[in-house]
Amino acid sequence: MAGEAQNEAVVDEGAVTHDGATDAHATTDTHALTEASGGHEVVGFPPFDASTFGSQLLWLAITFGALYVIMARVALRRIGEILEVRQDRIESDLAEADRMRQRTDQAIEAYEKELAEARQKAHGIAEQTRSDNSAAADARRAEVEAELAKQMGAAESRIQATKADALKNVDSIAAETAAALVSQIGGTVTDKQAQSAVQKVLEG
Amino acid sequence: MANASHSGGPDPEAEARNRSRSLADRIAEAKRDTLVSEASANFRQREMTGMGRAFRFAAEFVAAILVGAGIGYGIDLLLGTRPWAMIVLLLLGFAAGVLNVMRAAAELNADASVGTASEGALPDDDDD
Amino acid sequence: MSEKAIEPIHQFNIVKYFTFGNFGGNGTEGSGFEIAFTNSALFMLLTLLTISAFLILSTRGRGLVPGRMQLMAEMVYEFVANMVRSSAGTEGMRFFPFVFSLFMFILVANFFGMVPYFFTVTSHIIVTAFLAVLVFLVVVIYGFMRNGLSFLKLFVPPGIPWFIIWLVVPIEIISFLSRPLSHSLRLWGNMLAGHIVLKVFGGMVVALLGAGAWGVVAILPFGMAVALTGLEFLVAALQAFVFAVLTCVYLNDAIHPGH
């Protein structure tokens, strides 16, 4: 802050020397102006100094005109393009993302449907298999039972035959034994007598 | 076997569906985002400070009076009617100044109500 | 020393760097226009170069994903574009480069003025008047080009009985003609007043510091100066914005004169 006043003084001097080099009139002008503005503010109020208007207007026209041309022809057009390209890109990307998402949803749906169908089918197959299995087992059991019954019948009849056979043998053995006993004792017995005797005992 | 598919099945499925839903949300949000920048213009009305308004009203008022006086002066010079045209046009300029200020005020209020429509007009009324 | 330090007008002095010569006039001192390269011209050039360099260099990469500088350029672009669109409609967008140039020129010139020892281009009324008259001419010329004589309806508000019309129309005309004046006065007055006040407080700090024992008191105006500097930055941006918005409002009259 302290340097401000000093610096302005320096600027002033610089201006004076520059002017001195180019235009003697301007030097005295500026000098008078500076002093006036130092003394009475109203007289030397720089924004109202009409002698500077010409150059200010000229330079303003040049710089503002150039700015307008640069903005309109180059800068704004470029930024506009950038924004447009980005907007298009964002929109297309979003649309693409949305499309992909919908396809994903469809895929999930299809998958779920298929899964449900497959489950249904598996259930049916299991049911079918179970019923098939039980029928076959029943049939075989019946077969086996029948076989068993047949075999048991055969075995029974064989036992019956064997028993009868054995009993018959027992009769003859008993008759023979009786005859042998009688002959031992001293009598004579015919086979016929012995057998009828045995028969009598057996029945008796 | 049915049991196994139940414990393993829903997890990746639900996950995929959740992911898809959150993606849908994010896409909608991104689409909305491009509109948000439009709202950025609204911040301007809030920056109209009391001093800025005062200066604007003063400039509108003074400018109209100056223009009225200037036109009157010009007519007086041309027609030699000094000072009547100047007096009349000064009055007209005064009226125009009042009109300017009224318009500026209406404009600022309209801007302000647009800017703070979502929050009600109260905070802005405190401003002046 | 204190006389020099509290001199708040000094900062607005036009300093000639070199002169091209006199044009017009009758050869006597002070007549005609002297064309010179001044500090004002220097800062106009600086403003032009700064804006152009910033906008062109920042967008050089044309990045799909913007860098920080490009983002700033894009934000300014969108900000002004929204302003024009909301105030002057879609048709007003043909004046977008014009409004954008005005906004950027005033904004950057105002901010340059905030740098100590820098010259404030917009603190000279001839500059703000030039810009305001430019806007005014664009409005009038485009208004007549687009609407023909029905542009004059602007001065005849609807629903006014015939016996006050003759009073209302002159008032409306004065109001319309006062636009460039108020337009330029506001910008100029804001910049001038702000800089003078800043300078006064700055000068008080310097004076008090120079006064030995009173130096402690300098903290008061220094605090004021700091606070005012912050306010001035806000004003600098706000005035550029207000100038651009009013330009849009006036342009809207040229596009839709029926109110």
XYZ file of C-alpha atoms in Angstrom:
591
model
C 0.000 0.000 0.000
C 2.783 2.365 0.909
C 4.334 1.992 -2.501
C 1.184 2.938 -4.329
C 1.642 6.676 -4.356
C 5.284 6.341 -5.259
C 4.523 3.999 -8.080
C 1.979 6.343 -9.544
C 4.494 9.124 -9.484
C 6.894 6.881 -11.364
C 4.244 6.057 -13.948
C 3.604 9.729 -14.391
C 7.238 10.505 -15.007
C 7.463 7.664 -17.450
C 4.515 9.045 -19.337
C 6.040 12.458 -19.434
C 9.333 11.231 -20.837
C 7.566 9.117 -23.447
C 5.472 12.026 -24.509
C 8.498 14.209 -24.620
C 10.057 11.865 -27.102
C 7.064 11.864 -29.420
C 5.035 14.978 -28.972
C 5.982 18.145 -27.195
C 2.418 19.401 -27.056
C 1.199 16.297 -25.345
C 3.850 16.673 -22.664
C 2.647 20.029 -21.545
C -0.938 18.818 -21.871
C -0.458 15.816 -19.637
C 1.567 17.814 -17.219
C -1.059 20.493 -16.937
C -3.723 17.833 -16.588
C -1.878 16.002 -13.864
C -1.429 19.176 -11.901
C -5.006 20.164 -12.416
C -6.297 16.819 -11.223
C -4.028 17.089 -8.244
C -5.375 20.514 -7.366
C -9.066 20.571 -8.289
C -10.751 17.266 -8.941
C -13.593 18.488 -11.099
C -11.554 20.176 -13.779
C -9.185 17.321 -14.442
C -11.571 14.446 -13.953
C -10.011 12.032 -16.441
C -13.188 10.215 -17.597
C -14.536 13.583 -18.782
C -11.387 14.569 -20.653
C -12.723 14.695 -24.196
C -9.262 14.756 -25.744
C -8.824 11.087 -24.883
C -12.163 10.012 -26.347
C -10.887 9.641 -29.887
C -8.193 7.130 -29.144
C -10.299 5.299 -26.599
C -13.144 4.893 -29.073
C -10.776 3.790 -31.796
C -9.036 1.202 -29.671
C -12.282 0.013 -28.178
C -13.775 -0.405 -31.644
C -10.706 -2.333 -32.778
C -10.425 -4.581 -29.736
C -14.134 -5.204 -29.311
C -14.576 -5.808 -33.020
C -11.697 -8.270 -32.984
C -13.117 -9.938 -29.906
C -16.505 -10.299 -31.567
C -14.996 -11.798 -34.699
C -12.805 -14.221 -32.745
C -15.695 -15.252 -30.530
C -18.182 -15.692 -33.355
C -15.846 -17.349 -35.829
C -13.581 -19.457 -33.652
C -14.089 -19.746 -29.933
C -17.851 -20.030 -29.542
C -18.205 -22.200 -32.598
C -15.620 -24.572 -31.211
C -17.147 -24.752 -27.744
C -20.567 -25.208 -29.300
C -19.266 -28.105 -31.349
C -17.614 -29.684 -28.334
C -20.800 -29.438 -26.321
C -22.895 -30.764 -29.169
C -20.620 -33.728 -29.788
C -20.611 -34.526 -26.094
C -24.374 -34.201 -25.847
C -24.853 -36.523 -28.797
C -22.361 -38.951 -27.371
C -23.972 -38.933 -23.955
C -27.408 -39.404 -25.417
C -26.358 -42.260 -27.670
C -24.407 -43.872 -24.834
C -27.375 -43.644 -22.543
C -29.673 -45.050 -25.193
C -27.210 -47.881 -25.787
C -26.958 -48.574 -22.071
C -30.712 -48.626 -21.775
C -31.002 -50.979 -24.726
C -28.438 -53.326 -23.192
C -30.234 -53.199 -19.903
C -33.490 -54.172 -21.531
C -31.796 -57.062 -23.254
C -30.351 -58.146 -19.935
C -33.810 -58.037 -18.421
C -35.154 -60.108 -21.275
C -32.378 -62.625 -20.872
C -33.053 -62.911 -17.163
C -36.742 -63.391 -17.838
C -36.135 -66.039 -20.476
C -33.718 -67.810 -18.186
C -36.206 -67.822 -15.369
C -38.936 -69.151 -17.600
C -36.719 -71.911 -18.846
C -35.660 -72.735 -15.340
C -39.249 -72.990 -14.225
C -40.053 -75.214 -17.212
C -37.083 -77.444 -16.534
C -38.136 -77.796 -12.944
C -41.610 -78.718 -14.000
C -40.255 -81.306 -16.380
C -37.906 -82.781 -13.817
C -40.745 -83.099 -11.390
C -42.831 -84.927 -14.014
C -40.028 -87.275 -14.846
C -39.454 -88.096 -11.213
C -43.126 -88.815 -10.738
C -43.244 -90.968 -13.836
C -40.154 -92.885 -12.856
C -41.461 -93.512 -9.416
C -44.768 -94.909 -10.696
C -43.013 -96.967 -13.373
C -40.699 -98.443 -10.807
C -43.442 -99.479 -8.441
C -45.407 -101.239 -11.230
C -42.409 -103.240 -12.313
C -41.657 -104.233 -8.762
C -45.212 -105.371 -8.170
C -45.118 -107.500 -11.278
C -41.884 -109.109 -10.333
C -43.036 -109.780 -6.805
C -46.137 -111.413 -8.100
C -44.008 -113.514 -10.428
C -41.666 -114.457 -7.678
C -44.546 -115.268 -5.368
C -46.147 -117.422 -8.003
C -42.883 -119.221 -8.595
C -42.458 -119.655 -4.909
C -45.978 -121.001 -4.538
C -45.381 -123.455 -7.391
C -42.137 -124.619 -5.890
C -43.757 -124.960 -2.499
C -46.554 -127.022 -4.020
C -44.057 -129.280 -5.740
C -42.090 -129.679 -2.606
C -45.183 -130.549 -0.611
C -46.321 -133.166 -3.075
C -42.850 -134.626 -3.119
C -42.820 -134.805 0.643
C -46.247 -136.390 0.549
C -45.007 -139.019 -1.890
C -41.920 -139.664 0.082
C -43.974 -140.018 3.241
C -46.356 -142.435 1.645
C -43.477 -144.343 0.219
C -41.804 -144.429 3.593
C -44.944 -145.598 5.275
C -45.340 -148.339 2.751
C -41.815 -149.455 3.404
C -42.513 -149.390 7.116
C -45.436 -151.853 6.595
C -43.334 -154.270 4.700
C -40.510 -154.007 7.158
C -42.911 -154.636 10.037
C -44.351 -157.696 8.299
C -40.955 -159.050 7.595
C -39.936 -158.399 11.148
C -43.065 -160.127 12.481
C -42.457 -163.136 10.266
C -38.880 -163.315 11.389
C -39.993 -163.117 15.026
C -42.563 -165.844 14.608
C -40.074 -168.170 12.895
C -37.636 -167.508 15.706
C -40.238 -168.474 18.178
C -40.856 -171.639 16.250
C -43.939 -171.131 14.277
C -44.335 -170.772 10.686
C -46.078 -167.959 9.262
C -46.621 -167.172 5.718
C -45.941 -163.779 4.367
C -49.629 -163.333 3.788
C -50.508 -164.031 7.390
C -47.787 -161.729 8.669
C -48.872 -158.942 6.506
C -52.530 -159.145 7.486
C -51.521 -159.291 11.105
C -49.468 -156.143 10.720
C -52.369 -154.581 8.906
C -54.616 -155.497 11.794
C -52.280 -153.931 14.340
C -51.886 -150.839 12.283
C -55.619 -150.418 11.932
C -56.346 -151.534 15.432
C -31.442 -82.338 -5.617
C -34.388 -79.881 -5.610
C -33.039 -78.520 -2.379
C -29.654 -77.783 -3.912
C -31.112 -75.749 -6.758
C -33.081 -73.673 -4.260
C -30.137 -72.699 -2.145
C -27.867 -71.963 -5.117
C -30.367 -70.576 -7.633
C -31.921 -67.346 -6.285
C -28.616 -65.706 -5.327
C -27.124 -64.957 -8.755
C -30.592 -64.361 -10.142
C -31.552 -61.748 -7.572
C -28.154 -60.198 -7.880
C -28.482 -59.861 -11.636
C -31.929 -58.340 -11.298
C -30.758 -55.869 -8.664
C -27.859 -54.875 -10.823
C -30.141 -54.314 -13.758
C -32.507 -52.186 -11.686
C -29.749 -50.019 -10.288
C -28.446 -49.611 -13.822
C -31.867 -48.413 -14.930
C -31.923 -45.913 -12.091
C -28.494 -44.658 -13.005
C -29.427 -44.258 -16.650
C -32.501 -42.232 -15.709
C -30.395 -40.113 -13.411
C -27.819 -39.441 -16.107
C -30.570 -38.368 -18.465
C -31.881 -35.978 -15.851
C -28.399 -34.601 -15.183
C -28.204 -32.931 -18.573
C -31.188 -30.819 -17.601
C -29.668 -29.697 -14.330
C -27.276 -27.330 -16.083
C -30.280 -25.351 -17.254
C -31.091 -24.541 -13.680
C -27.663 -23.018 -13.100
C -28.905 -19.768 -14.607
C -31.179 -19.324 -11.633
C -28.391 -18.414 -9.288
C -28.156 -15.009 -10.920
C -31.250 -13.533 -9.341
C -29.957 -14.299 -5.903
C -26.872 -12.201 -6.522
C -28.850 -9.010 -7.010
C -27.732 -7.247 -3.868
C -29.545 -4.302 -2.360
C -26.806 -1.922 -3.440
C -26.938 -3.166 -7.001
C -30.661 -2.500 -7.096
C -30.303 0.962 -5.676
C -27.684 1.832 -8.250
C -29.811 0.460 -11.027
C -32.863 2.463 -9.987
C -30.817 5.623 -9.652
C -29.272 5.156 -13.093
C -32.651 4.491 -14.702
C -34.163 7.564 -13.108
C -31.308 9.975 -13.760
C -30.862 8.769 -17.335
C -34.468 9.460 -18.248
C -34.346 12.963 -16.767
C -31.081 13.714 -18.539
C -32.433 12.493 -21.864
C -35.620 14.527 -21.420
C -33.653 17.637 -20.580
C -31.283 17.044 -23.480
C -34.072 16.643 -26.014
C -35.778 19.733 -24.628
C -32.563 21.698 -24.906
C -32.155 20.575 -28.508
C -35.709 21.572 -29.427
C -35.197 24.941 -27.747
C -32.029 25.488 -29.747
C -33.720 24.544 -33.012
C -36.989 26.400 -32.541
C -35.861 29.214 -30.276
C -38.536 28.364 -27.725
C -36.295 28.567 -24.751
C -37.047 27.563 -22.053
C -40.448 25.990 -22.654
C -39.547 22.780 -24.475
C -36.892 22.076 -21.910
C -39.345 22.488 -19.044
C -41.960 20.276 -20.670
C -39.503 17.580 -21.623
C -37.854 17.691 -18.238
C -41.246 16.858 -16.757
C -41.761 14.129 -19.323
C -38.283 12.867 -18.528
C -39.214 12.747 -14.870
C -42.270 10.686 -15.748
C -40.153 8.432 -17.931
C -37.709 8.044 -15.067
C -40.495 6.916 -12.747
C -41.679 4.533 -15.462
C -38.151 3.164 -15.855
C -37.802 2.562 -12.147
C -41.209 0.892 -11.978
C -40.278 -1.384 -14.868
C -36.895 -2.191 -13.386
C -38.505 -3.039 -10.067
C -41.109 -5.243 -11.751
C -38.349 -6.945 -13.723
C -36.212 -7.582 -10.672
C -39.174 -8.905 -8.726
C -40.151 -11.165 -11.593
C -36.596 -12.443 -11.814
C -36.463 -12.939 -8.091
C -39.746 -14.826 -7.985
C -38.541 -17.036 -10.808
C -35.284 -17.660 -9.025
C -36.721 -18.446 -5.640
C -40.027 -19.929 -6.737
C -39.157 -23.246 -5.188
C -38.299 -21.703 -1.841
C -41.059 -19.119 -1.677
C -40.651 -15.386 -2.054
C -39.825 -14.672 1.562
C -36.012 -14.757 1.587
C -35.876 -12.339 -1.294
C -38.220 -9.864 0.309
C -35.816 -9.586 3.197
C -33.163 -8.549 0.740
C -34.381 -5.032 0.094
C 2.535 12.933 0.770
C -0.922 12.496 2.215
C -2.315 14.799 -0.477
C -0.917 12.434 -3.058
C -1.977 9.257 -1.285
C -5.613 10.197 -0.821
C -5.846 11.371 -4.385
C -8.455 8.856 -5.613
C -8.950 10.220 -9.121
C -5.397 9.673 -10.195
C -5.946 6.023 -11.055
C -8.255 6.981 -13.909
C -5.649 9.062 -15.712
C -5.052 8.209 -19.314
C -1.353 7.834 -19.943
C -0.122 8.100 -23.505
C 2.587 5.662 -24.483
C 2.980 6.943 -28.032
C 0.958 9.084 -30.384
C -0.010 8.473 -33.978
C -0.996 12.065 -34.640
C -3.937 14.421 -34.784
C -6.960 13.843 -36.960
C -9.513 16.448 -37.817
C -9.621 19.771 -36.050
C -7.999 22.982 -37.221
C -4.467 22.415 -36.057
C -4.782 24.379 -32.835
C -4.222 22.817 -29.475
C -7.027 20.524 -28.272
C -8.987 20.467 -31.505
C -9.693 17.274 -33.393
C -8.916 13.820 -32.075
C -5.505 12.782 -31.064
C -4.964 9.105 -31.753
C -2.556 7.609 -29.272
C -1.718 4.279 -27.767
C -2.581 4.715 -24.096
C -2.811 2.630 -20.973
C -6.506 2.328 -21.732
C -5.738 0.859 -25.153
C -3.148 -1.424 -23.584
C -5.677 -2.906 -21.201
C -8.272 -3.236 -23.934
C -5.709 -5.252 -25.887
C -4.859 -7.268 -22.796
C -8.532 -7.993 -22.265
C -8.936 -9.109 -25.862
C -5.840 -11.298 -25.738
C -6.715 -12.827 -22.376
C -10.207 -13.813 -23.435
C -9.140 -15.144 -26.810
C -6.176 -17.046 -25.430
C -8.226 -18.535 -22.616
C -11.100 -19.682 -24.786
C -8.998 -20.928 -27.670
C -6.223 -22.605 -25.697
C -8.569 -24.231 -23.196
C -10.646 -25.815 -25.943
C -7.678 -26.792 -28.090
C -7.934 -30.447 -27.130
C -11.676 -30.565 -27.866
C -11.823 -33.088 -25.059
C -14.899 -35.219 -24.784
C -14.119 -35.220 -21.096
C -13.170 -31.608 -20.350
C -10.111 -30.592 -18.393
C -10.366 -27.881 -15.766
C -9.767 -24.996 -18.150
C -12.058 -26.381 -20.807
C -14.725 -26.906 -18.179
C -14.482 -23.249 -17.189
C -14.818 -22.148 -20.792
C -17.796 -24.428 -21.261
C -19.431 -23.160 -18.090
C -19.130 -19.531 -19.189
C -20.517 -20.514 -22.575
C -23.504 -22.302 -21.089
C -24.058 -19.551 -18.545
C -24.328 -16.856 -21.203
C -26.265 -19.127 -23.552
C -28.847 -19.802 -20.841
C -29.052 -16.100 -20.088
C -29.692 -15.196 -23.724
C -32.171 -18.008 -24.223
C -34.185 -17.216 -21.113
C -34.251 -13.432 -21.683
C -34.517 -13.140 -25.462
C -35.820 -16.534 -26.539
C -34.478 -18.871 -29.179
C -34.390 -16.165 -31.808
C -32.206 -14.121 -29.498
C -29.539 -16.811 -29.855
C -28.420 -15.176 -33.092
C -27.048 -12.424 -30.855
C -25.311 -14.902 -28.595
C -21.793 -14.086 -29.857
C -22.512 -10.393 -29.376
C -23.787 -10.781 -25.826
C -20.989 -13.207 -25.023
C -18.365 -10.755 -26.290
C -19.902 -7.939 -24.251
C -20.072 -10.052 -21.112
C -16.528 -11.360 -21.385
C -15.045 -8.011 -22.346
C -16.636 -6.189 -19.417
C -15.971 -9.027 -16.986
C -12.298 -9.371 -17.817
C -11.784 -5.601 -18.033
C -13.407 -5.211 -14.605
C -11.243 -7.941 -13.113
C -8.107 -6.421 -14.581
C -9.148 -3.239 -12.826
C -9.036 -5.070 -9.506
C -5.306 -5.676 -9.831
C -3.393 -2.899 -8.083
C -1.815 -0.346 -10.449
C -3.824 -1.739 -13.375
C -6.051 0.529 -15.393
C -9.811 -0.045 -15.363
C -11.086 0.319 -18.914
C -14.704 0.408 -17.806
C -14.134 3.314 -15.429
C -14.268 5.649 -18.416
C -17.747 6.633 -19.477
C -16.767 6.879 -23.109
C -16.064 3.150 -23.078
C -19.296 2.109 -21.403
C -21.211 4.608 -23.554
C -19.721 3.104 -26.694
C -20.840 -0.360 -25.681
C -24.299 0.821 -24.608
C -24.808 2.796 -27.822
C -23.660 -0.225 -29.774
C -26.346 -2.314 -28.070
C -28.881 0.441 -28.660
C -28.077 0.631 -32.364
C -28.229 -3.135 -32.748
C -31.646 -3.128 -31.081
C -33.021 -0.284 -33.210
C -31.607 -1.548 -36.504
C -32.601 -5.155 -35.946
C -35.994 -4.049 -34.621
C -36.798 -2.118 -37.782
C -35.286 -4.781 -40.039
C -37.341 -7.525 -38.485
C -40.607 -5.744 -37.735
C -40.636 -2.806 -40.121
C -42.688 0.091 -38.868
C -44.560 -2.106 -36.410
C -41.441 -1.854 -34.269
C -42.871 1.557 -33.305
C -45.639 -0.276 -31.450
C -43.018 -0.515 -28.741
C -43.908 3.089 -27.864
C -47.653 2.511 -27.771
C -48.570 0.298 -24.869
C -51.815 -1.573 -25.471
C -54.995 -0.686 -23.599
C -54.291 3.034 -23.190
C -57.239 5.405 -23.962
C -56.633 7.819 -26.907
C -56.579 10.983 -24.802
C -53.499 9.949 -22.817
C -51.691 8.383 -25.745
C -50.163 11.704 -26.776
C -48.701 11.951 -23.277
C -47.661 8.312 -22.938
C -45.871 8.029 -26.270
C -43.331 10.821 -25.563
C -42.707 9.342 -22.132
C -42.146 5.925 -23.693
C -39.821 7.428 -26.278
C -37.785 9.217 -23.619
C -37.716 6.013 -21.600
C -36.461 4.121 -24.650
C -33.856 6.740 -25.471
C -32.668 6.783 -21.870
C -31.674 3.144 -22.098
C -28.180 3.569 -23.499
C -27.546 6.287 -20.941
C -28.676 4.284 -17.917
C -27.043 1.217 -19.390
C -23.667 2.937 -19.557
C -24.088 5.059 -16.419
C -24.663 2.049 -14.229
C -21.600 0.142 -15.308
C -19.403 3.213 -15.285
C -20.726 4.511 -11.969
C -20.273 1.180 -10.252
C -16.713 0.763 -11.404
C -15.765 4.372 -10.744
C -17.360 4.577 -7.316
C -15.938 1.252 -6.219
C -12.425 2.177 -7.244
C -12.615 5.615 -5.684
C -13.831 4.220 -2.375
C -11.142 1.547 -2.415
C -8.526 4.153 -3.139
C -9.757 6.431 -0.379
C -9.472 3.684 2.212
C -6.136 2.570 0.828
C -4.923 6.156 0.987
C -6.104 6.453 4.593
C -4.099 3.360 5.491
C -1.012 4.859 3.909
C -1.548 8.233 5.562
C -2.113 6.754 8.991
C 0.893 4.455 8.690
C 2.950 7.490 7.779
C 1.719 9.333 10.859
C 3.845 7.364 13.314
C 1.938 6.660 16.525
C -1.372 6.758 14.679
C -0.250 3.784 12.623
C -2.144 1.398 14.895
C -5.436 2.988 13.850
C -4.636 2.089 10.242
C -6.040 -1.355 10.940
C -9.577 0.087 10.685
C -9.433 1.476 7.140
C -7.301 -1.520 6.176
C -10.066 -3.867 7.279
C -12.557 -1.783 5.361
C -10.348 -1.880 2.292
C -10.093 -5.665 2.485
C -13.851 -6.063 2.895
C -14.513 -3.620 0.077
C -12.099 -5.436 -2.189
C -14.157 -8.576 -1.761
C -17.311 -6.602 -2.468
C -15.707 -5.011 -5.516
C -14.928 -8.404 -7.017
C -18.585 -9.275 -6.634
C -19.608 -5.945 -8.172
C -17.176 -6.429 -11.053
C -18.762 -9.758 -11.961
C -22.273 -8.580 -11.236
C -22.025 -5.493 -13.414
C -20.763 -7.503 -16.361
C -23.665 -9.845 -15.815
C -26.220 -7.039 -15.468
C -24.942 -5.360 -18.611
C -25.341 -8.604 -20.536
C -28.785 -9.326 -19.090
C -30.063 -5.847 -19.940
C -28.667 -6.275 -23.431
C -30.734 -9.448 -23.711
C -33.819 -7.668 -22.374
C -33.400 -4.858 -24.904
C -32.792 -7.344 -27.702
C -35.981 -9.076 -26.690
C -37.808 -5.805 -27.374
C -36.379 -5.792 -30.870
C -37.546 -9.363 -31.416
C -40.959 -9.033 -29.779
C -41.888 -5.324 -29.819
C -45.517 -6.008 -28.800
C -44.375 -6.614 -25.170
